[in-house]
CSV table of C-alpha atoms in Angstrom, one decimal:
chain,number,residue,atom,x,y,z
R,9,GLN,CA,-12.8,-1.7,-11.3
R,10,VAL,CA,-10.8,-1.8,-8.0
R,11,GLN,CA,-9.1,1.2,-6.5
R,12,LEU,CA,-6.5,0.9,-3.8
R,13,VAL,CA,-5.6,3.6,-1.4
R,14,GLU,CA,-2.6,3.3,1.0
R,15,SER,CA,-2.1,5.2,4.3
R,16,GLY,CA,0.0,5.0,7.4
R,17,GLY,CA,3.4,5.9,6.1
R,18,GLY,CA,5.7,8.3,7.9
R,19,SER,CA,9.1,8.8,9.5
R,20,VAL,CA,10.4,6.6,12.2
R,21,GLN,CA,13.8,5.9,13.9
R,22,ALA,CA,15.5,2.6,13.3
R,23,GLY,CA,14.1,-0.1,15.5
R,24,GLY,CA,10.6,1.5,15.5
R,25,SER,CA,7.4,0.3,14.1
R,26,LEU,CA,4.7,1.5,11.6
R,27,ARG,CA,1.5,0.0,10.4
R,28,LEU,CA,0.4,0.5,6.8
R,29,SER,CA,-3.2,0.2,5.6
R,30,CYS,CA,-4.7,-0.2,2.2
R,31,ALA,CA,-8.4,0.3,1.5
R,32,ALA,CA,-9.9,-1.3,-1.5
R,33,PHE,CA,-12.8,0.5,-3.2
R,34,GLY,CA,-15.2,-0.9,-5.8
R,35,TYR,CA,-17.9,-3.4,-6.0
R,36,THR,CA,-18.0,-5.9,-3.2
R,37,TYR,CA,-18.0,-8.7,-5.7
R,38,SER,CA,-14.8,-7.3,-7.2
R,39,PHE,CA,-13.0,-7.3,-3.9
R,40,TYR,CA,-13.8,-10.9,-3.0
R,41,SER,CA,-12.6,-11.9,-6.4
R,42,LEU,CA,-9.1,-10.6,-5.6
R,43,TYR,CA,-7.2,-13.8,-5.0
R,44,GLN,CA,-4.0,-12.1,-3.9
R,45,MET,CA,-3.1,-8.8,-2.2
R,46,ALA,CA,0.4,-7.7,-1.7
R,47,TRP,CA,2.8,-5.0,-0.5
R,48,PHE,CA,5.6,-3.8,-2.7
R,49,ARG,CA,8.2,-1.2,-2.1
R,50,GLN,CA,10.5,0.9,-4.2
R,51,ALA,CA,13.5,2.9,-3.1
R,52,PRO,CA,15.0,5.7,-5.2
R,53,GLY,CA,17.1,4.3,-8.0
R,54,LYS,CA,16.0,0.7,-7.3
R,55,GLU,CA,13.5,-1.7,-8.9
R,56,ARG,CA,10.1,-2.3,-7.2
R,57,GLU,CA,10.4,-5.3,-5.0
R,58,GLY,CA,7.8,-7.6,-3.4
R,59,VAL,CA,7.6,-7.4,0.4
R,60,ALA,CA,4.7,-9.6,1.4
R,61,VAL,CA,1.7,-11.4,-0.2
R,62,ILE,CA,-1.5,-12.7,1.3
R,63,ASN,CA,-3.9,-15.1,-0.5
R,64,ARG,CA,-7.6,-15.2,-0.1
R,65,ASP,CA,-7.3,-18.3,2.1
R,66,GLY,CA,-5.0,-16.3,4.5
R,67,SER,CA,-1.7,-18.0,3.5
R,68,THR,CA,1.2,-15.6,3.2
R,69,THR,CA,4.6,-15.2,1.5
R,70,TYR,CA,7.4,-12.8,2.6
R,71,ALA,CA,10.6,-11.6,1.1
R,72,ASP,CA,13.6,-12.9,3.0
R,73,SER,CA,14.6,-9.3,3.9
R,74,VAL,CA,11.5,-8.8,6.0
R,75,LYS,CA,10.7,-12.2,7.5
R,76,GLY,CA,10.2,-12.1,11.2
R,77,ARG,CA,9.8,-8.3,11.2
R,78,PHE,CA,6.8,-7.6,8.9
R,79,THR,CA,3.3,-9.1,9.1
R,80,ILE,CA,0.7,-8.9,6.4
R,81,SER,CA,-3.0,-9.3,7.2
R,82,GLN,CA,-6.4,-8.6,5.7
R,83,ASP,CA,-9.8,-7.7,6.9
R,84,ASN,CA,-12.4,-8.9,4.3
R,85,ALA,CA,-15.2,-7.2,6.1
R,86,ARG,CA,-13.5,-3.8,5.7
R,87,ASN,CA,-12.0,-4.5,2.3
R,88,SER,CA,-8.6,-3.7,3.8
R,89,LEU,CA,-5.1,-4.9,3.8
R,90,TYR,CA,-2.4,-4.1,6.4
R,91,LEU,CA,1.3,-4.4,6.9
R,92,GLN,CA,2.7,-4.3,10.4
R,93,MET,CA,6.4,-3.3,10.2
R,94,ASN,CA,8.5,-3.8,13.3
R,95,SER,CA,12.3,-3.5,14.0
R,96,LEU,CA,12.5,-1.1,11.0
R,97,LYS,CA,15.9,-0.6,9.4
R,98,PHE,CA,17.3,2.2,7.4
R,99,GLU,CA,17.2,0.0,4.3
R,100,ASP,CA,13.4,-0.3,4.7
R,101,THR,CA,13.1,3.3,3.5
R,102,ALA,CA,11.0,3.3,0.4
R,103,MET,CA,7.7,4.1,-1.2
R,104,TYR,CA,5.3,1.3,-0.2
R,105,TYR,CA,2.6,0.2,-2.6
R,106,CYS,CA,-0.5,-2.0,-2.2
R,107,ALA,CA,-1.3,-4.3,-5.1
R,108,ALA,CA,-3.9,-6.9,-6.0
R,109,ASP,CA,-4.7,-9.4,-8.6
R,110,ARG,CA,-7.6,-11.8,-9.3
R,111,ARG,CA,-5.4,-14.7,-10.3
R,112,ALA,CA,-3.8,-17.4,-8.2
R,113,LEU,CA,-0.2,-16.9,-8.9
R,114,PRO,CA,2.4,-19.7,-8.6
R,115,LEU,CA,4.7,-19.4,-5.6
R,116,HIS,CA,7.7,-18.3,-7.6
R,117,ARG,CA,5.7,-15.4,-9.1
R,118,LYS,CA,3.8,-14.1,-6.1
R,119,LEU,CA,6.4,-11.3,-5.4
R,120,ALA,CA,6.8,-10.3,-9.0
R,121,ALA,CA,5.4,-6.7,-9.6
R,122,THR,CA,4.6,-7.4,-13.2
R,123,GLU,CA,2.0,-10.0,-12.2
R,124,TYR,CA,-0.3,-7.5,-10.4
R,125,THR,CA,-3.1,-5.7,-12.1
R,126,TYR,CA,-4.3,-3.2,-9.5
R,127,TRP,CA,-2.0,-0.7,-7.7
R,128,GLY,CA,-2.3,2.1,-5.2
R,129,GLN,CA,-0.5,5.4,-5.3
R,130,GLY,CA,1.9,4.6,-2.6
R,131,THR,CA,2.8,5.8,0.9
R,132,GLN,CA,6.3,6.9,1.9
R,133,VAL,CA,8.2,5.2,4.7
R,134,THR,CA,11.4,6.8,5.9
R,135,VAL,CA,13.6,5.2,8.6
R,136,SER,CA,16.4,7.2,10.1
R,137,SER,CA,19.5,5.5,11.5
């Protein structure tokens, strides 16, 4: 069983930066079998949306709304996932979740929340304008 724990959220002014972290706990074998890890977010009254995905080979996929501003990365040695968020906007305010799955999802499904098996509890990001 894999457990995911997010950290790094907080409050920041528009234009600022934050770095989110996600630590994966469980058997080492289980972590390396995670083909994809991702960040999702959910604002009040809105559906959970995919932000960024990184595959085990390091390839990435981003939502159009964050391209050029957010960077997803992973550290296999530390069983960790990161999201560097720059040039934050008010509309980036949301609860951010780390997610993972063992399957290799097709490109058109990589940002679909329903495809992911493992989820963290979330970390709040608030951007003031």
